[in-house]
PDB file of C-alpha atoms in Angstrom:
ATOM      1  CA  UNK A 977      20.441   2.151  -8.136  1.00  0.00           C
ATOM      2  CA  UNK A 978      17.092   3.027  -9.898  1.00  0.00           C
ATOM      3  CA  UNK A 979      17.208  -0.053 -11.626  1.00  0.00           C
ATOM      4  CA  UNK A 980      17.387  -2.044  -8.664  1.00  0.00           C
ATOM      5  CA  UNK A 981      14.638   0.133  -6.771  1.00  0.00           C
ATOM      6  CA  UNK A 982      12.597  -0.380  -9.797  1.00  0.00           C
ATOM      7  CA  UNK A 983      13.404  -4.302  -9.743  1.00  0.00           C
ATOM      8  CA  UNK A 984      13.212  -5.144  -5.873  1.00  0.00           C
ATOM      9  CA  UNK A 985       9.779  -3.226  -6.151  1.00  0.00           C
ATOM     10  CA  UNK A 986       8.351  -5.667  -8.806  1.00  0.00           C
ATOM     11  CA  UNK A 987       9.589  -8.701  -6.714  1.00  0.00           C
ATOM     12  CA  UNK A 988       8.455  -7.611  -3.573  1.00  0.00           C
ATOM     13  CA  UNK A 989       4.765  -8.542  -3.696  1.00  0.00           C
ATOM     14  CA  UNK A 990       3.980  -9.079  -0.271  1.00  0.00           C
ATOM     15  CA  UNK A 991       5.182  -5.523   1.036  1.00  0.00           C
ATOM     16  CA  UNK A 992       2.689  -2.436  -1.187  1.00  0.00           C
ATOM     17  CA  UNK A 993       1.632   0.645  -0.773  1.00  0.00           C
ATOM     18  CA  UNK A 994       2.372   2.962   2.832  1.00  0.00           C
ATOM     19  CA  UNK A 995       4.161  -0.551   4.068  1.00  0.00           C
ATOM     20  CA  UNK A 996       6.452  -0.413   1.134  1.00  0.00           C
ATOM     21  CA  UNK A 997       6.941   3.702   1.321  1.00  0.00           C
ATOM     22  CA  UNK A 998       7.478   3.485   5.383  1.00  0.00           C
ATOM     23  CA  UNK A 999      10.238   0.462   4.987  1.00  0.00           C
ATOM     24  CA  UNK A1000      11.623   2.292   1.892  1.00  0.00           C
ATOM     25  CA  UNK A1001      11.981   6.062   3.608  1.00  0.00           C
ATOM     26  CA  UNK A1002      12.946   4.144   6.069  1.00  0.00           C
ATOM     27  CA  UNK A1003      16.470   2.197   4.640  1.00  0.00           C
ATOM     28  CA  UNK A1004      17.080   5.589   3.455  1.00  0.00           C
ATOM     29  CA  UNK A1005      16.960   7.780   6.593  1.00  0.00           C
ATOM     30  CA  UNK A1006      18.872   5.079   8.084  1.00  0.00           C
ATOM     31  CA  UNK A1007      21.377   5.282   5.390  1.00  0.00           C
ATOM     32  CA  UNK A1008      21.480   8.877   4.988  1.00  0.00           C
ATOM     33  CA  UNK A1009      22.274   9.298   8.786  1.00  0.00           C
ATOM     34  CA  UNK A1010      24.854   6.851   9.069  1.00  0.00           C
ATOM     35  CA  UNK A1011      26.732   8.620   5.946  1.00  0.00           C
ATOM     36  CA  UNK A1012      26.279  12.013   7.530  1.00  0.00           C
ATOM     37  CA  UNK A1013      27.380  11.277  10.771  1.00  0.00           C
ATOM     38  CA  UNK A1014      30.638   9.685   9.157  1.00  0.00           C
ATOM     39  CA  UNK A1015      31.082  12.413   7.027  1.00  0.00           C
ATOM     40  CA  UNK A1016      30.299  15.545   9.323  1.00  0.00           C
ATOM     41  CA  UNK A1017      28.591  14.318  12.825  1.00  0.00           C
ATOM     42  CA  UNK A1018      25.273  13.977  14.083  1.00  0.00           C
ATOM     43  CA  UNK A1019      25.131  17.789  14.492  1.00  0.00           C
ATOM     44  CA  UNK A1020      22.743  19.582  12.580  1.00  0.00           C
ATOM     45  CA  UNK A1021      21.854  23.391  12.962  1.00  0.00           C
ATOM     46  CA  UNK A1022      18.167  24.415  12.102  1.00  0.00           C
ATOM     47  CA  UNK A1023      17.027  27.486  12.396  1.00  0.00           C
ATOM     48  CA  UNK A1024      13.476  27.755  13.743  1.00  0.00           C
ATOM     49  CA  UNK A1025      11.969  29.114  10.619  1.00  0.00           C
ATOM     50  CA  UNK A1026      13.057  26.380   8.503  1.00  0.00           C
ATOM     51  CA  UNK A1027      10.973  23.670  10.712  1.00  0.00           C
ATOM     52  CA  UNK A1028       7.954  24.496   8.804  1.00  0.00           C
ATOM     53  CA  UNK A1029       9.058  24.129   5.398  1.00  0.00           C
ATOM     54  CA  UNK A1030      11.013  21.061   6.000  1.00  0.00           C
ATOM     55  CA  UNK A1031       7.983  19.367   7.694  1.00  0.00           C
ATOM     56  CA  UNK A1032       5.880  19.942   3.971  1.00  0.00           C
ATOM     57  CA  UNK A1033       8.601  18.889   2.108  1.00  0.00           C
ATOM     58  CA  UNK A1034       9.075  15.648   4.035  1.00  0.00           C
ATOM     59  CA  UNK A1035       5.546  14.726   5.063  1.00  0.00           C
ATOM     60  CA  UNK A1036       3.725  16.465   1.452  1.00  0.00           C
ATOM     61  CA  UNK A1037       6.551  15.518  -1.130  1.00  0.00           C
ATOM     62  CA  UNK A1038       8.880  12.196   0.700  1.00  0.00           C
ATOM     63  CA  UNK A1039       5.955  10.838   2.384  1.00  0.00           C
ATOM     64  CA  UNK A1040       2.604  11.281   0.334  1.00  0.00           C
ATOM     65  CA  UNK A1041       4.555  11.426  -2.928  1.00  0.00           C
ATOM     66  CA  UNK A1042       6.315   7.775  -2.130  1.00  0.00           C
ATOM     67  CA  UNK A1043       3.556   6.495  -0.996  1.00  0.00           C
ATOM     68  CA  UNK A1044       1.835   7.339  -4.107  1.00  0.00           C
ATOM     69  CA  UNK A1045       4.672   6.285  -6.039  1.00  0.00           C
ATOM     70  CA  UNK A1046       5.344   3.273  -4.690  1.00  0.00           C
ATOM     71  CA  UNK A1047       1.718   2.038  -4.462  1.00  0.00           C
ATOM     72  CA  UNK A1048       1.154   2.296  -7.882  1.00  0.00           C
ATOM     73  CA  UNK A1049       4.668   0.658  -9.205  1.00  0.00           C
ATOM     74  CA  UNK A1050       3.573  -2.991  -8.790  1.00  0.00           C
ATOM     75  CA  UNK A1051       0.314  -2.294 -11.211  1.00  0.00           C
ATOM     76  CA  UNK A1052       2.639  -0.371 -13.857  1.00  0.00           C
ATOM     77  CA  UNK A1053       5.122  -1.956 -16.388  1.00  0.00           C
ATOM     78  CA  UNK A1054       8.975  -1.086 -15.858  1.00  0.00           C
ATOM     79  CA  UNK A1055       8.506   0.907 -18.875  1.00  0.00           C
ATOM     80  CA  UNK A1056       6.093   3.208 -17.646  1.00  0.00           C
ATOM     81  CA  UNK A1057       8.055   3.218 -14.043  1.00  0.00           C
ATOM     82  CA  UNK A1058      10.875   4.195 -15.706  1.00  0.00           C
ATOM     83  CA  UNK A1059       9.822   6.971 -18.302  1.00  0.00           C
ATOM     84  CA  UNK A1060       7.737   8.311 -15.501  1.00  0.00           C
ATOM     85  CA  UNK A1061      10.919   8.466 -13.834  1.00  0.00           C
ATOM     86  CA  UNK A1062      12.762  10.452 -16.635  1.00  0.00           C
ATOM     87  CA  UNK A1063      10.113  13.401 -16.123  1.00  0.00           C
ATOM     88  CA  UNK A1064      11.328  13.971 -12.682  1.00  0.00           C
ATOM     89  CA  UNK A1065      14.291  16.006 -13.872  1.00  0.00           C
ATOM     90  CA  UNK A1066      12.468  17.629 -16.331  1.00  0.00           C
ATOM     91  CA  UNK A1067       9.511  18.737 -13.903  1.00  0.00           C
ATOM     92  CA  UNK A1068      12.359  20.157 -11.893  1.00  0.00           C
ATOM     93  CA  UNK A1069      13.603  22.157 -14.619  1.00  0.00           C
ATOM     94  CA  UNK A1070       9.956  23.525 -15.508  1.00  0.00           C
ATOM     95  CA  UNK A1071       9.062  24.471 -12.084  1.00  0.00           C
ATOM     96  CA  UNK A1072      12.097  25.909 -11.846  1.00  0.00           C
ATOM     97  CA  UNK A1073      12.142  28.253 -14.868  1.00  0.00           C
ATOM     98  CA  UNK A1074       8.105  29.022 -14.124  1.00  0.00           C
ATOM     99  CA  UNK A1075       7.793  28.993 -10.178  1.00  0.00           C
ATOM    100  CA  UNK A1076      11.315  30.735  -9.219  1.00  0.00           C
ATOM    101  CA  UNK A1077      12.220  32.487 -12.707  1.00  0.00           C
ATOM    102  CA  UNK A1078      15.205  30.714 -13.011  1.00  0.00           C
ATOM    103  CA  UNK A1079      16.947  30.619 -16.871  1.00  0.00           C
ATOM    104  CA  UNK A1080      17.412  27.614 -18.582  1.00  0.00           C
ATOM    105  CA  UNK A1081      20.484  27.222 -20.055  1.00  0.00           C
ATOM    106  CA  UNK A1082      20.841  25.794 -23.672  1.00  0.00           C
ATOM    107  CA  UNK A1083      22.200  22.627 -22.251  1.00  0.00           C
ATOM    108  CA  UNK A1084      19.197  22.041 -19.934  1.00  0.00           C
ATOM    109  CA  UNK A1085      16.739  22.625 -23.104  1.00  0.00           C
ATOM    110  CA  UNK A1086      18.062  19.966 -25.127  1.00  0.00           C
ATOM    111  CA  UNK A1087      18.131  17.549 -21.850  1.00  0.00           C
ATOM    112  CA  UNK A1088      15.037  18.183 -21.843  1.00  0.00           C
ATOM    113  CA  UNK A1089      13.875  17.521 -25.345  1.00  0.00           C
ATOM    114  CA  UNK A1090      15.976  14.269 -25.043  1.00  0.00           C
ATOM    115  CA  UNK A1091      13.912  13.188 -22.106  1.00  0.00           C
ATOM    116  CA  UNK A1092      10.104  13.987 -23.872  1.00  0.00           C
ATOM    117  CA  UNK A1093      11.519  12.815 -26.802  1.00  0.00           C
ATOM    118  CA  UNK A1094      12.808   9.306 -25.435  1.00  0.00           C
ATOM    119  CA  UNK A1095       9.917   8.918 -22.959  1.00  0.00           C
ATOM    120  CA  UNK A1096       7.203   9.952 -26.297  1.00  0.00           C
ATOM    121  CA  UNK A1097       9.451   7.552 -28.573  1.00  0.00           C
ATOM    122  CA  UNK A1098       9.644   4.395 -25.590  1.00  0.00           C
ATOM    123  CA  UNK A1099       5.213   4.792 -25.369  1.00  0.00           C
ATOM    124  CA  UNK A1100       4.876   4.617 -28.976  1.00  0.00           C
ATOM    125  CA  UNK A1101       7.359   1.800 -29.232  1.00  0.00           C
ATOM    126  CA  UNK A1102       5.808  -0.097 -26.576  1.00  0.00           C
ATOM    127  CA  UNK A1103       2.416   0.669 -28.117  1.00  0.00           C
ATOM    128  CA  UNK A1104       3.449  -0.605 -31.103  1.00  0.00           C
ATOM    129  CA  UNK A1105       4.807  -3.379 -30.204  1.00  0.00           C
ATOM    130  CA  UNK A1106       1.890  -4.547 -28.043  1.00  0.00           C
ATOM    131  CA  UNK A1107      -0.496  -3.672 -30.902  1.00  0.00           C
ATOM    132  CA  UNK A1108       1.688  -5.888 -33.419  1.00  0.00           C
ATOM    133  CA  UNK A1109       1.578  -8.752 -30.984  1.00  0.00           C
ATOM    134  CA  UNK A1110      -2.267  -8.348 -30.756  1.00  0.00           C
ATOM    135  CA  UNK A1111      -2.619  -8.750 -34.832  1.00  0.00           C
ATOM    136  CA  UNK A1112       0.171 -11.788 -34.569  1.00  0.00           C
ATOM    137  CA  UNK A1113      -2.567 -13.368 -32.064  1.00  0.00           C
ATOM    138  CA  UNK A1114      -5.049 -13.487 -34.152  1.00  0.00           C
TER     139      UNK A1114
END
């Protein structure tokens, strides 16, 4: 489905920036809902202290960070939308291990080698290949 997120985004020239993060969060409140209330109901149980730190992580990281995100994805190759991507997963595992002291297991290590290693190996490749194309010009 990233593929097709990363896709649709490229096509869609007309919609950018907040327009494109408010119709994206959007679909997928929409979509999220209806699967919820399939799955369990429309009941949810909040506790009053967990308003606050919802309303950061939906306003600070859904809606600032998409916004962000998907402002910038029209000016960006799919390359570079798609390594940048990759280091999702791999920020998550760092903040983890560094913010909440979690251990990394040996599997989660070499993930994340794998993904600075592809996403250092797909820039120079793409470098490269741009910088051969430049000589072939001229």
């Amino acid at each position: 489905m990233y593929v097709f997120m990363v896709i649709f985004n490229k096509k869609a020239v007309t919609i950018t920036g907040l327009e494109n993060a408010m119709c994206q969060l959007v679909v997928s409140f929409l979509t999220v809902a209806i699967f919820v209330g399939l799955k369990q109901g429309f009941a949810v149980n909040l506790l009053e202290g967990n308003w606050i730190p919802i309303l950061i992580l939906g306003v600070v990281n859904t809606g600032i960070g998409c916004y962000f995100y998907f402002s910038s994805i029209g000016h960006l190759p799919v390359q570079s939308v798609s390594i940048l991507g990759y280091l999702e997963p791999l920020s998550a595992l760092i903040f983890s291990a560094t913010i909440l002291g979690e251990m990394l297991s040996f599997v989660q290590i070499v993930g994340a080698v794998l993904i600075l290693g592809g996403a250092a190996y797909g820039e120079m490749f793409r470098a490269r290949r741009k910088h051969r194309g430049a000589i072939d010009e001229n």
